[in-house]
mmCIF file of N, CA and C in Angstrom:
data_model
loop_
_atom_site.group_PDB
_atom_site.id
_atom_site.type_symbol
_atom_site.label_atom_id
_atom_site.label_comp_id
_atom_site.label_asym_id
_atom_site.label_seq_id
_atom_site.Cartn_x
_atom_site.Cartn_y
_atom_site.Cartn_z
ATOM 1 N N MET C 57 7.700 168.776 71.905
ATOM 2 C CA MET C 57 8.565 167.817 71.778
ATOM 3 C C MET C 57 8.867 167.828 70.128
ATOM 4 N N THR C 58 9.913 167.679 69.398
ATOM 5 C CA THR C 58 9.789 167.147 67.853
ATOM 6 C C THR C 58 10.721 166.218 67.711
ATOM 7 N N ALA C 59 10.144 165.588 66.958
ATOM 8 C CA ALA C 59 10.919 164.208 66.239
ATOM 9 C C ALA C 59 12.583 164.232 66.271
ATOM 10 N N GLN C 60 13.136 165.009 65.783
ATOM 11 C CA GLN C 60 14.689 165.453 65.257
ATOM 12 C C GLN C 60 15.638 165.587 66.436
ATOM 13 N N GLU C 61 14.818 166.318 67.790
ATOM 14 C CA GLU C 61 15.538 166.766 68.716
ATOM 15 C C GLU C 61 16.842 165.805 69.328
ATOM 16 N N ASP C 62 15.966 164.993 70.184
ATOM 17 C CA ASP C 62 16.891 164.030 70.620
ATOM 18 C C ASP C 62 17.333 162.775 70.427
ATOM 19 N N THR C 63 18.274 162.044 70.844
ATOM 20 C CA THR C 63 18.590 160.725 70.388
ATOM 21 C C THR C 63 17.819 160.039 71.338
ATOM 22 N N ARG C 64 17.841 158.718 70.637
ATOM 23 C CA ARG C 64 16.854 157.583 71.253
ATOM 24 C C ARG C 64 17.223 156.177 71.061
ATOM 25 N N ILE C 65 17.300 155.785 72.145
ATOM 26 C CA ILE C 65 17.660 154.202 72.042
ATOM 27 C C ILE C 65 16.173 153.172 72.197
ATOM 28 N N GLY C 66 15.742 151.678 71.764
ATOM 29 C CA GLY C 66 14.851 151.321 72.461
ATOM 30 C C GLY C 66 14.880 149.764 72.166
ATOM 31 N N GLY C 67 13.729 149.383 72.575
ATOM 32 C CA GLY C 67 14.078 147.677 72.346
ATOM 33 C C GLY C 67 12.423 147.431 72.197
ATOM 34 N N PHE C 68 11.750 146.127 70.973
ATOM 35 C CA PHE C 68 10.513 146.260 70.244
ATOM 36 C C PHE C 68 10.411 144.597 70.179
ATOM 37 N N LEU C 69 9.456 144.437 69.858
ATOM 38 C CA LEU C 69 8.911 143.279 69.328
ATOM 39 C C LEU C 69 8.216 143.391 67.959
ATOM 40 N N ALA C 70 8.577 142.391 67.131
ATOM 41 C CA ALA C 70 8.878 142.176 65.650
ATOM 42 C C ALA C 70 7.982 141.024 65.237
ATOM 43 N N TYR C 71 7.234 141.303 63.954
ATOM 44 C CA TYR C 71 6.626 139.848 63.549
ATOM 45 C C TYR C 71 7.153 139.450 61.814
ATOM 46 N N GLY C 72 7.654 138.700 61.158
ATOM 47 C CA GLY C 72 8.112 138.594 59.992
ATOM 48 C C GLY C 72 7.257 137.566 59.263
ATOM 49 N N THR C 73 6.941 138.175 58.445
ATOM 50 C CA THR C 73 5.588 137.028 57.417
ATOM 51 C C THR C 73 6.340 136.114 56.779
ATOM 52 N N GLU C 74 7.787 136.037 56.269
ATOM 53 C CA GLU C 74 8.501 134.944 55.331
ATOM 54 C C GLU C 74 9.169 134.174 56.470
ATOM 55 N N ILE C 75 9.552 134.763 57.505
ATOM 56 C CA ILE C 75 10.102 133.604 58.371
ATOM 57 C C ILE C 75 8.611 132.900 59.200
ATOM 58 N N GLU C 76 7.725 133.554 59.274
ATOM 59 C CA GLU C 76 6.182 133.436 60.132
ATOM 60 C C GLU C 76 6.904 133.173 61.683
ATOM 61 N N ASN C 77 7.448 134.147 62.231
ATOM 62 C CA ASN C 77 7.358 133.793 63.964
ATOM 63 C C ASN C 77 8.098 135.331 63.994
ATOM 64 N N LEU C 78 7.701 135.245 65.580
ATOM 65 C CA LEU C 78 8.102 136.367 66.308
ATOM 66 C C LEU C 78 9.886 137.071 66.606
ATOM 67 N N GLY C 79 9.912 137.991 66.698
ATOM 68 C CA GLY C 79 11.045 138.110 67.049
ATOM 69 C C GLY C 79 11.572 139.221 67.922
ATOM 70 N N ILE C 80 12.359 139.542 68.386
ATOM 71 C CA ILE C 80 12.619 140.832 69.599
ATOM 72 C C ILE C 80 13.824 141.689 68.756
ATOM 73 N N GLY C 81 14.059 142.995 69.493
ATOM 74 C CA GLY C 81 15.246 143.580 68.452
ATOM 75 C C GLY C 81 15.348 144.784 69.508
ATOM 76 N N ALA C 82 16.413 145.428 69.166
ATOM 77 C CA ALA C 82 16.740 146.905 69.568
ATOM 78 C C ALA C 82 17.108 147.602 68.197
ATOM 79 N N ASN C 83 16.659 149.040 68.598
ATOM 80 C CA ASN C 83 16.995 150.245 67.549
ATOM 81 C C ASN C 83 17.486 151.436 68.060
ATOM 82 N N ALA C 84 17.778 152.402 67.525
ATOM 83 C CA ALA C 84 18.220 153.952 67.860
ATOM 84 C C ALA C 84 17.746 154.600 66.876
ATOM 85 N N GLU C 85 17.924 155.910 67.423
ATOM 86 C CA GLU C 85 17.447 156.874 66.418
ATOM 87 C C GLU C 85 18.221 158.369 66.397
ATOM 88 N N PHE C 86 19.105 158.608 65.681
ATOM 89 C CA PHE C 86 19.575 159.820 65.446
ATOM 90 C C PHE C 86 19.263 160.672 65.004
ATOM 91 N N PRO C 87 18.946 162.481 65.072
ATOM 92 C CA PRO C 87 18.679 163.117 64.067
ATOM 93 C C PRO C 87 19.739 163.771 63.329
ATOM 94 N N ILE C 88 19.692 164.088 62.356
ATOM 95 C CA ILE C 88 20.994 164.342 61.484
ATOM 96 C C ILE C 88 20.668 165.731 60.780
ATOM 97 N N ALA C 89 19.294 166.132 60.468
ATOM 98 C CA ALA C 89 18.658 167.513 59.947
ATOM 99 C C ALA C 89 16.747 167.497 60.575
ATOM 100 N N THR C 90 16.819 168.461 59.838
ATOM 101 C CA THR C 90 15.474 168.609 60.239
ATOM 102 C C THR C 90 14.404 168.010 59.760
ATOM 103 N N SER C 91 13.851 167.497 60.466
ATOM 104 C CA SER C 91 12.648 166.130 60.426
ATOM 105 C C SER C 91 13.491 164.710 59.452
ATOM 106 N N LEU C 92 14.391 164.407 59.599
ATOM 107 C CA LEU C 92 15.354 163.906 59.438
ATOM 108 C C LEU C 92 16.190 162.917 60.681
ATOM 109 N N THR C 93 16.264 161.704 60.587
ATOM 110 C CA THR C 93 16.880 160.544 61.175
ATOM 111 C C THR C 93 17.454 159.613 60.728
ATOM 112 N N ILE C 94 18.581 159.055 61.320
ATOM 113 C CA ILE C 94 19.272 157.403 61.146
ATOM 114 C C ILE C 94 18.664 156.747 62.125
ATOM 115 N N SER C 95 18.241 155.413 61.925
ATOM 116 C CA SER C 95 17.894 154.402 62.701
ATOM 117 C C SER C 95 18.359 153.358 62.245
ATOM 118 N N PRO C 96 19.316 152.782 63.079
ATOM 119 C CA PRO C 96 19.889 151.622 62.756
ATOM 120 C C PRO C 96 19.392 150.280 63.728
ATOM 121 N N SER C 97 18.665 149.268 63.258
ATOM 122 C CA SER C 97 17.890 148.143 64.135
ATOM 123 C C SER C 97 18.578 146.791 63.835
ATOM 124 N N LEU C 98 18.663 146.244 64.872
ATOM 125 C CA LEU C 98 18.774 144.739 64.790
ATOM 126 C C LEU C 98 17.589 143.793 65.319
ATOM 127 N N ILE C 99 17.321 142.848 64.968
ATOM 128 C CA ILE C 99 15.935 141.840 64.923
ATOM 129 C C ILE C 99 16.646 140.719 64.834
ATOM 130 N N TYR C 100 16.273 139.610 66.464
ATOM 131 C CA TYR C 100 16.668 138.543 66.003
ATOM 132 C C TYR C 100 15.202 137.323 66.008
ATOM 133 N N TYR C 101 15.175 136.821 64.979
ATOM 134 C CA TYR C 101 13.528 135.953 65.458
ATOM 135 C C TYR C 101 13.722 134.847 66.259
ATOM 136 N N PHE C 102 12.699 134.675 66.802
ATOM 137 C CA PHE C 102 12.784 133.367 67.662
ATOM 138 C C PHE C 102 13.158 132.036 66.897
ATOM 139 N N PRO C 103 13.827 131.155 66.947
ATOM 140 C CA PRO C 103 14.227 129.759 66.069
ATOM 141 C C PRO C 103 12.709 128.860 65.952
ATOM 142 N N ARG C 104 12.658 128.463 64.901
ATOM 143 C CA ARG C 104 11.667 127.644 64.966
ATOM 144 C C ARG C 104 11.831 126.479 64.076
ATOM 145 N N GLU C 105 11.186 125.599 64.283
ATOM 146 C CA GLU C 105 11.124 124.192 63.947
ATOM 147 C C GLU C 105 9.846 123.582 62.927
ATOM 148 N N GLU C 106 10.058 123.080 61.705
ATOM 149 C CA GLU C 106 9.186 122.918 60.924
ATOM 150 C C GLU C 106 9.761 121.610 60.223
ATOM 151 N N GLY C 107 9.110 120.537 60.482
ATOM 152 C CA GLY C 107 9.121 119.339 59.876
ATOM 153 C C GLY C 107 10.579 118.573 60.177
ATOM 154 N N GLY C 108 11.012 119.163 61.360
ATOM 155 C CA GLY C 108 12.348 118.496 61.912
ATOM 156 C C GLY C 108 13.324 119.264 61.316
ATOM 157 N N VAL C 109 13.261 120.379 60.740
ATOM 158 C CA VAL C 109 14.341 121.475 60.512
ATOM 159 C C VAL C 109 14.186 122.347 61.188
ATOM 160 N N ASP C 110 15.253 123.368 61.850
ATOM 161 C CA ASP C 110 15.546 124.377 62.733
ATOM 162 C C ASP C 110 15.778 125.859 61.485
ATOM 163 N N PHE C 111 15.248 126.878 61.739
ATOM 164 C CA PHE C 111 15.800 128.040 61.095
ATOM 165 C C PHE C 111 15.916 128.906 62.019
ATOM 166 N N ASN C 112 16.886 129.784 62.249
ATOM 167 C CA ASN C 112 17.381 130.693 62.387
ATOM 168 C C ASN C 112 17.500 131.740 61.791
ATOM 169 N N TRP C 113 17.025 133.099 62.070
ATOM 170 C CA TRP C 113 17.301 134.116 60.867
ATOM 171 C C TRP C 113 17.689 135.736 62.002
ATOM 172 N N PHE C 114 18.126 136.397 61.506
ATOM 173 C CA PHE C 114 18.251 137.640 62.265
ATOM 174 C C PHE C 114 18.368 138.924 60.834
ATOM 175 N N GLU C 115 18.152 139.904 61.403
ATOM 176 C CA GLU C 115 18.411 140.956 60.472
ATOM 177 C C GLU C 115 18.677 142.484 61.018
ATOM 178 N N VAL C 116 19.785 142.957 59.832
ATOM 179 C CA VAL C 116 20.202 144.337 60.498
ATOM 180 C C VAL C 116 20.114 145.032 59.322
ATOM 181 N N ASN C 117 19.590 146.229 60.242
ATOM 182 C CA ASN C 117 19.266 147.254 59.386
ATOM 183 C C ASN C 117 19.394 148.558 59.472
ATOM 184 N N GLY C 118 19.621 149.639 58.508
ATOM 185 C CA GLY C 118 20.079 151.103 58.675
ATOM 186 C C GLY C 118 19.151 151.813 57.790
ATOM 187 N N ASN C 119 18.364 152.730 58.411
ATOM 188 C CA ASN C 119 17.047 153.204 57.822
ATOM 189 C C ASN C 119 17.098 154.602 57.920
ATOM 190 N N ALA C 120 16.798 155.305 56.930
ATOM 191 C CA ALA C 120 16.456 157.054 57.085
ATOM 192 C C ALA C 120 14.981 157.218 57.314
ATOM 193 N N ASN C 121 14.642 158.018 58.666
ATOM 194 C CA ASN C 121 13.142 158.023 58.625
ATOM 195 C C ASN C 121 13.304 159.721 58.374
ATOM 196 N N TYR C 122 12.287 160.075 57.791
ATOM 197 C CA TYR C 122 11.788 161.534 57.201
ATOM 198 C C TYR C 122 10.416 161.335 58.030
ATOM 199 N N TYR C 123 10.267 162.742 58.663
ATOM 200 C CA TYR C 123 8.825 163.086 59.554
ATOM 201 C C TYR C 123 8.555 164.187 58.863
ATOM 202 N N PHE C 124 7.164 163.904 58.028
ATOM 203 C CA PHE C 124 6.516 164.705 57.455
ATOM 204 C C PHE C 124 5.356 164.997 58.194
ATOM 205 N N LEU C 125 4.855 164.267 59.693
ATOM 206 C CA LEU C 125 4.263 164.792 60.359
ATOM 207 C C LEU C 125 4.946 164.780 61.884
ATOM 208 N N ASP C 126 4.680 165.993 62.506
ATOM 209 C CA ASP C 126 5.204 166.011 63.862
ATOM 210 C C ASP C 126 4.146 167.052 64.743
ATOM 211 N N THR C 127 3.171 166.376 65.733
ATOM 212 C CA THR C 127 2.603 167.163 66.331
ATOM 213 C C THR C 127 3.134 166.984 67.961
ATOM 214 N N ASP C 128 2.330 167.665 68.930
ATOM 215 C CA ASP C 128 2.697 166.909 69.945
ATOM 216 C C ASP C 128 2.483 165.733 70.465
ATOM 217 N N GLY C 129 1.285 165.441 70.095
ATOM 218 C CA GLY C 129 1.079 164.018 70.357
ATOM 219 C C GLY C 129 1.749 162.807 69.471
ATOM 220 N N ALA C 130 1.838 163.233 68.366
ATOM 221 C CA ALA C 130 2.864 161.907 67.353
ATOM 222 C C ALA C 130 3.612 162.485 66.677
ATOM 223 N N GLY C 131 4.377 161.447 65.770
ATOM 224 C CA GLY C 131 5.553 161.836 64.958
ATOM 225 C C GLY C 131 5.384 160.778 63.878
ATOM 226 N N VAL C 132 4.970 161.073 62.484
ATOM 227 C CA VAL C 132 4.546 159.751 61.576
ATOM 228 C C VAL C 132 5.900 160.086 60.638
ATOM 229 N N TYR C 133 6.673 159.151 60.400
ATOM 230 C CA TYR C 133 7.634 159.073 59.469
ATOM 231 C C TYR C 133 7.310 157.887 58.429
ATOM 232 N N GLY C 134 8.280 158.100 57.107
ATOM 233 C CA GLY C 134 7.952 157.199 55.724
ATOM 234 C C GLY C 134 9.757 157.341 56.330
ATOM 235 N N LEU C 135 10.087 155.388 55.861
ATOM 236 C CA LEU C 135 11.634 154.874 55.996
ATOM 237 C C LEU C 135 11.663 154.052 55.004
ATOM 238 N N ALA C 136 13.363 154.590 54.652
ATOM 239 C CA ALA C 136 13.854 153.513 53.529
ATOM 240 C C ALA C 136 15.364 153.446 53.895
ATOM 241 N N GLY C 137 15.760 152.310 53.578
ATOM 242 C CA GLY C 137 17.325 151.801 53.901
ATOM 243 C C GLY C 137 17.653 150.630 53.433
ATOM 244 N N LEU C 138 18.632 150.038 53.996
ATOM 245 C CA LEU C 138 19.217 148.755 53.768
ATOM 246 C C LEU C 138 19.156 147.971 54.397
ATOM 247 N N ASN C 139 18.914 146.414 54.001
ATOM 248 C CA ASN C 139 18.735 145.598 55.057
ATOM 249 C C ASN C 139 19.839 144.503 55.158
ATOM 250 N N TYR C 140 19.949 143.437 55.825
ATOM 251 C CA TYR C 140 20.864 142.355 55.610
ATOM 252 C C TYR C 140 20.334 141.470 56.538
ATOM 253 N N SER C 141 19.692 140.223 56.092
ATOM 254 C CA SER C 141 18.909 139.228 56.373
ATOM 255 C C SER C 141 20.199 138.128 56.053
ATOM 256 N N ARG C 142 20.044 137.351 57.603
ATOM 257 C CA ARG C 142 20.821 135.828 57.834
ATOM 258 C C ARG C 142 19.875 134.841 58.289
ATOM 259 N N VAL C 143 20.053 133.617 57.475
ATOM 260 C CA VAL C 143 19.382 132.703 58.030
ATOM 261 C C VAL C 143 20.054 131.397 57.644
ATOM 262 N N LYS C 144 20.058 130.559 58.832
ATOM 263 C CA LYS C 144 20.447 129.167 58.982
ATOM 264 C C LYS C 144 19.424 128.056 59.132
ATOM 265 N N VAL C 145 19.588 127.317 58.492
ATOM 266 C CA VAL C 145 19.139 126.209 58.162
ATOM 267 C C VAL C 145 19.542 124.400 58.811
ATOM 268 N N SER C 146 18.959 124.084 59.516
ATOM 269 C CA SER C 146 19.603 122.872 60.013
ATOM 270 C C SER C 146 18.794 121.644 60.516
ATOM 271 N N GLY C 147 19.062 120.533 60.009
ATOM 272 C CA GLY C 147 18.267 119.371 60.936
ATOM 273 C C GLY C 147 18.958 118.222 60.763
ATOM 274 N N ASP C 148 18.200 116.908 60.986
ATOM 275 C CA ASP C 148 18.371 115.882 61.323
ATOM 276 C C ASP C 148 18.367 115.210 59.589
ATOM 277 N N THR C 149 19.806 114.466 59.096
ATOM 278 C CA THR C 149 19.579 113.308 57.932
ATOM 279 C C THR C 149 18.901 112.177 58.007
ATOM 280 N N GLY C 150 18.185 111.825 59.183
ATOM 281 C CA GLY C 150 17.484 110.484 59.135
ATOM 282 C C GLY C 150 18.651 109.494 59.242
ATOM 283 N N PHE C 151 20.257 109.441 59.102
ATOM 284 C CA PHE C 151 20.755 108.548 59.174
ATOM 285 C C PHE C 151 22.422 108.964 60.208
ATOM 286 N N GLY C 152 21.391 109.549 61.358
ATOM 287 C CA GLY C 152 22.219 109.833 62.676
ATOM 288 C C GLY C 152 23.363 110.938 62.340
ATOM 289 N N GLY C 153 23.338 111.767 61.517
ATOM 290 C CA GLY C 153 23.975 112.758 61.521
ATOM 291 C C GLY C 153 23.512 114.041 60.893
ATOM 292 N N THR C 154 23.317 115.221 60.891
ATOM 293 C CA THR C 154 22.923 116.256 61.008
ATOM 294 C C THR C 154 23.596 117.335 59.622
ATOM 295 N N VAL C 155 22.485 117.979 59.045
ATOM 296 C CA VAL C 155 23.365 118.729 57.823
ATOM 297 C C VAL C 155 22.423 120.283 58.212
ATOM 298 N N SER C 156 23.480 121.141 57.693
ATOM 299 C CA SER C 156 23.089 122.757 58.050
ATOM 300 C C SER C 156 23.789 123.612 56.783
ATOM 301 N N ALA C 157 22.915 124.898 56.677
ATOM 302 C CA ALA C 157 23.225 125.723 55.564
ATOM 303 C C ALA C 157 22.755 126.970 55.849
ATOM 304 N N SER C 158 23.547 127.935 55.557
ATOM 305 C CA SER C 158 23.448 129.254 56.099
ATOM 306 C C SER C 158 23.205 130.430 54.841
ATOM 307 N N ASP C 159 22.636 131.470 54.573
ATOM 308 C CA ASP C 159 22.766 132.090 53.529
ATOM 309 C C ASP C 159 22.554 133.784 54.148
ATOM 310 N N GLY C 160 23.552 134.704 53.601
ATOM 311 C CA GLY C 160 23.115 136.087 53.738
ATOM 312 C C GLY C 160 23.029 136.941 52.772
ATOM 313 N N ARG C 161 21.910 137.608 52.928
ATOM 314 C CA ARG C 161 21.397 138.586 51.579
ATOM 315 C C ARG C 161 21.137 139.883 51.912
ATOM 316 N N PHE C 162 21.462 140.827 50.775
ATOM 317 C CA PHE C 162 21.172 142.218 51.419
ATOM 318 C C PHE C 162 19.906 142.662 50.722
ATOM 319 N N GLY C 163 19.546 143.625 51.286
ATOM 320 C CA GLY C 163 17.665 144.063 50.454
ATOM 321 C C GLY C 163 17.886 145.501 50.958
ATOM 322 N N LEU C 164 16.547 145.752 50.384
ATOM 323 C CA LEU C 164 16.260 147.163 50.853
ATOM 324 C C LEU C 164 14.781 147.295 51.690
ATOM 325 N N ASN C 165 14.730 148.189 52.604
ATOM 326 C CA ASN C 165 13.521 148.813 53.375
ATOM 327 C C ASN C 165 12.845 149.481 52.572
ATOM 328 N N LEU C 166 11.361 149.634 52.577
ATOM 329 C CA LEU C 166 10.414 150.525 52.341
ATOM 330 C C LEU C 166 9.074 150.616 53.698
ATOM 331 N N GLY C 167 8.960 151.731 54.311
ATOM 332 C CA GLY C 167 7.924 151.187 54.993
ATOM 333 C C GLY C 167 7.700 152.957 55.867
ATOM 334 N N ALA C 168 6.623 152.773 56.949
ATOM 335 C CA ALA C 168 6.159 153.780 57.390
ATOM 336 C C ALA C 168 5.943 153.402 59.206
ATOM 337 N N GLY C 169 6.460 154.746 60.058
ATOM 338 C CA GLY C 169 6.181 154.253 61.347
ATOM 339 C C GLY C 169 5.412 155.613 62.102
ATOM 340 N N ALA C 170 5.528 155.435 63.346
ATOM 341 C CA ALA C 170 4.952 156.941 64.483
ATOM 342 C C ALA C 170 5.281 156.740 65.778
ATOM 343 N N ASN C 171 5.552 157.498 66.067
ATOM 344 C CA ASN C 171 6.076 157.726 67.759
ATOM 345 C C ASN C 171 4.732 158.491 68.470
ATOM 346 N N PHE C 172 4.358 157.710 69.487
ATOM 347 C CA PHE C 172 3.864 158.490 70.631
ATOM 348 C C PHE C 172 4.072 159.464 71.477
ATOM 349 N N ASP C 173 3.760 160.254 71.917
ATOM 350 C CA ASP C 173 4.073 161.297 73.035
ATOM 351 C C ASP C 173 3.178 160.780 73.837
ATOM 352 N N ILE C 174 3.543 160.249 74.915
ATOM 353 C CA ILE C 174 2.594 159.853 76.256
ATOM 354 C C ILE C 174 2.697 161.195 77.198
ATOM 355 N N GLY C 175 3.420 161.685 77.496
ATOM 356 C CA GLY C 175 3.781 162.842 78.185
ATOM 357 C C GLY C 175 5.153 162.334 79.179
ATOM 358 N N GLY C 176 5.592 161.239 78.847
ATOM 359 C CA GLY C 176 6.495 160.706 79.850
ATOM 360 C C GLY C 176 8.327 160.627 79.026
ATOM 361 N N ALA C 177 8.903 159.604 80.235
ATOM 362 C CA ALA C 177 10.161 159.653 79.313
ATOM 363 C C ALA C 177 10.315 158.237 78.079
ATOM 364 N N ILE C 178 9.284 157.161 78.332
ATOM 365 C CA ILE C 178 9.102 155.751 77.396
ATOM 366 C C ILE C 178 8.031 156.588 76.013
ATOM 367 N N ILE C 179 8.543 156.443 75.248
ATOM 368 C CA ILE C 179 8.218 156.954 73.542
ATOM 369 C C ILE C 179 7.471 155.357 72.773
ATOM 370 N N PRO C 180 6.168 155.114 73.144
ATOM 371 C CA PRO C 180 5.908 154.159 72.139
ATOM 372 C C PRO C 180 6.156 154.401 70.958
ATOM 373 N N PHE C 181 6.047 153.049 69.913
ATOM 374 C CA PHE C 181 6.372 153.157 68.683
ATOM 375 C C PHE C 181 5.933 152.264 67.575
ATOM 376 N N ALA C 182 5.227 152.300 66.506
ATOM 377 C CA ALA C 182 4.954 151.111 65.754
ATOM 378 C C ALA C 182 5.395 151.511 64.423
ATOM 379 N N GLU C 183 5.555 150.451 63.717
ATOM 380 C CA GLU C 183 6.669 150.351 62.178
ATOM 381 C C GLU C 183 6.005 149.096 61.165
ATOM 382 N N VAL C 184 5.544 149.718 60.588
ATOM 383 C CA VAL C 184 5.711 148.551 59.371
ATOM 384 C C VAL C 184 6.614 148.651 58.220
ATOM 385 N N LYS C 185 7.328 147.861 57.488
ATOM 386 C CA LYS C 185 8.283 147.760 56.507
ATOM 387 C C LYS C 185 8.280 146.644 55.680
ATOM 388 N N TYR C 186 8.516 147.014 54.334
ATOM 389 C CA TYR C 186 8.632 145.933 53.570
ATOM 390 C C TYR C 186 9.687 145.848 53.183
ATOM 391 N N VAL C 187 10.222 144.409 53.703
ATOM 392 C CA VAL C 187 11.926 144.284 53.074
ATOM 393 C C VAL C 187 12.075 143.565 51.433
ATOM 394 N N ILE C 188 12.443 144.558 50.557
ATOM 395 C CA ILE C 188 12.623 143.878 49.061
ATOM 396 C C ILE C 188 13.859 142.846 48.735
ATOM 397 N N ILE C 189 13.696 141.392 49.286
ATOM 398 C CA ILE C 189 14.632 140.785 49.241
ATOM 399 C C ILE C 189 13.927 139.157 48.623
ATOM 400 N N ASP C 190 14.749 138.657 47.960
ATOM 401 C CA ASP C 190 14.460 137.660 47.533
ATOM 402 C C ASP C 190 12.563 137.468 47.460
ATOM 403 N N GLN C 191 11.725 136.682 48.075
ATOM 404 C CA GLN C 191 10.290 136.429 48.092
ATOM 405 C C GLN C 191 9.876 137.776 48.871
ATOM 406 N N GLY C 192 10.504 138.418 49.304
ATOM 407 C CA GLY C 192 10.437 139.808 50.374
ATOM 408 C C GLY C 192 9.872 139.614 52.012
ATOM 409 N N GLN C 193 9.949 140.333 52.604
ATOM 410 C CA GLN C 193 9.378 139.691 53.877
ATOM 411 C C GLN C 193 8.518 141.442 54.219
ATOM 412 N N LEU C 194 7.303 141.321 54.752
ATOM 413 C CA LEU C 194 6.891 142.107 55.521
ATOM 414 C C LEU C 194 7.122 142.045 56.827
ATOM 415 N N VAL C 195 7.370 143.332 57.536
ATOM 416 C CA VAL C 195 7.247 143.097 59.279
ATOM 417 C C VAL C 195 6.966 144.162 59.771
ATOM 418 N N VAL C 196 6.238 143.688 60.622
ATOM 419 C CA VAL C 196 5.432 144.478 61.645
ATOM 420 C C VAL C 196 6.195 144.586 62.988
ATOM 421 N N LEU C 197 6.603 146.014 63.575
ATOM 422 C CA LEU C 197 6.907 145.704 64.901
ATOM 423 C C LEU C 197 6.078 147.126 65.872
ATOM 424 N N GLY C 198 6.695 146.875 66.687
ATOM 425 C CA GLY C 198 5.977 147.945 68.074
ATOM 426 C C GLY C 198 6.843 147.595 69.105
ATOM 427 N N GLY C 199 7.142 148.857 69.773
ATOM 428 C CA GLY C 199 8.081 149.329 71.005
ATOM 429 C C GLY C 199 8.147 150.296 71.671
ATOM 430 N N VAL C 200 9.050 150.559 72.562
ATOM 431 C CA VAL C 200 9.138 151.752 73.198
ATOM 432 C C VAL C 200 10.574 151.939 72.632
ATOM 433 N N ARG C 201 10.746 153.668 72.652
ATOM 434 C CA ARG C 201 12.122 154.166 72.947
ATOM 435 C C ARG C 201 12.355 154.888 73.804
ATOM 436 N N PHE C 202 13.542 155.694 74.602
ATOM 437 C CA PHE C 202 13.712 156.765 75.395
ATOM 438 C C PHE C 202 14.658 157.204 75.030
ATOM 439 N N PRO C 203 14.408 158.522 75.113
ATOM 440 C CA PRO C 203 15.327 159.565 74.927
ATOM 441 C C PRO C 203 16.655 159.620 75.630
ATOM 442 N N ILE C 204 17.936 159.688 75.476
ATOM 443 C CA ILE C 204 19.217 159.793 76.010
ATOM 444 C C ILE C 204 19.703 161.012 75.693
#
């Protein structure tokens, strides 16, 4: 099995260091050339509250994955791409009202990942990326993909 032969879709759990919270996501991987795939993804971080302020955060990514190692057991790739992150902050004013603000930013992704062939229809994978945006965010994720 080689990394670039089939389209894959999947889901994963992620942790972001700037939001300091877990998220859930979905992604796909579309082969476009030998050793190269396009991989869009969406991550929704679970809402969190800190000091009376609620944080909601999601990100949309469009990455290119280049497979530099592809064996029968694993496919290891480097990734680069675009990121759009949106955060909404809301809280109580203390005077019976609420206040909220939201902001969206574009950034760049750089990282690496690996698919692990365990001999079935499920392909576990892991990824680590750094999002170059404002203070930046390291995202570590792991999940499964299914060939379609």
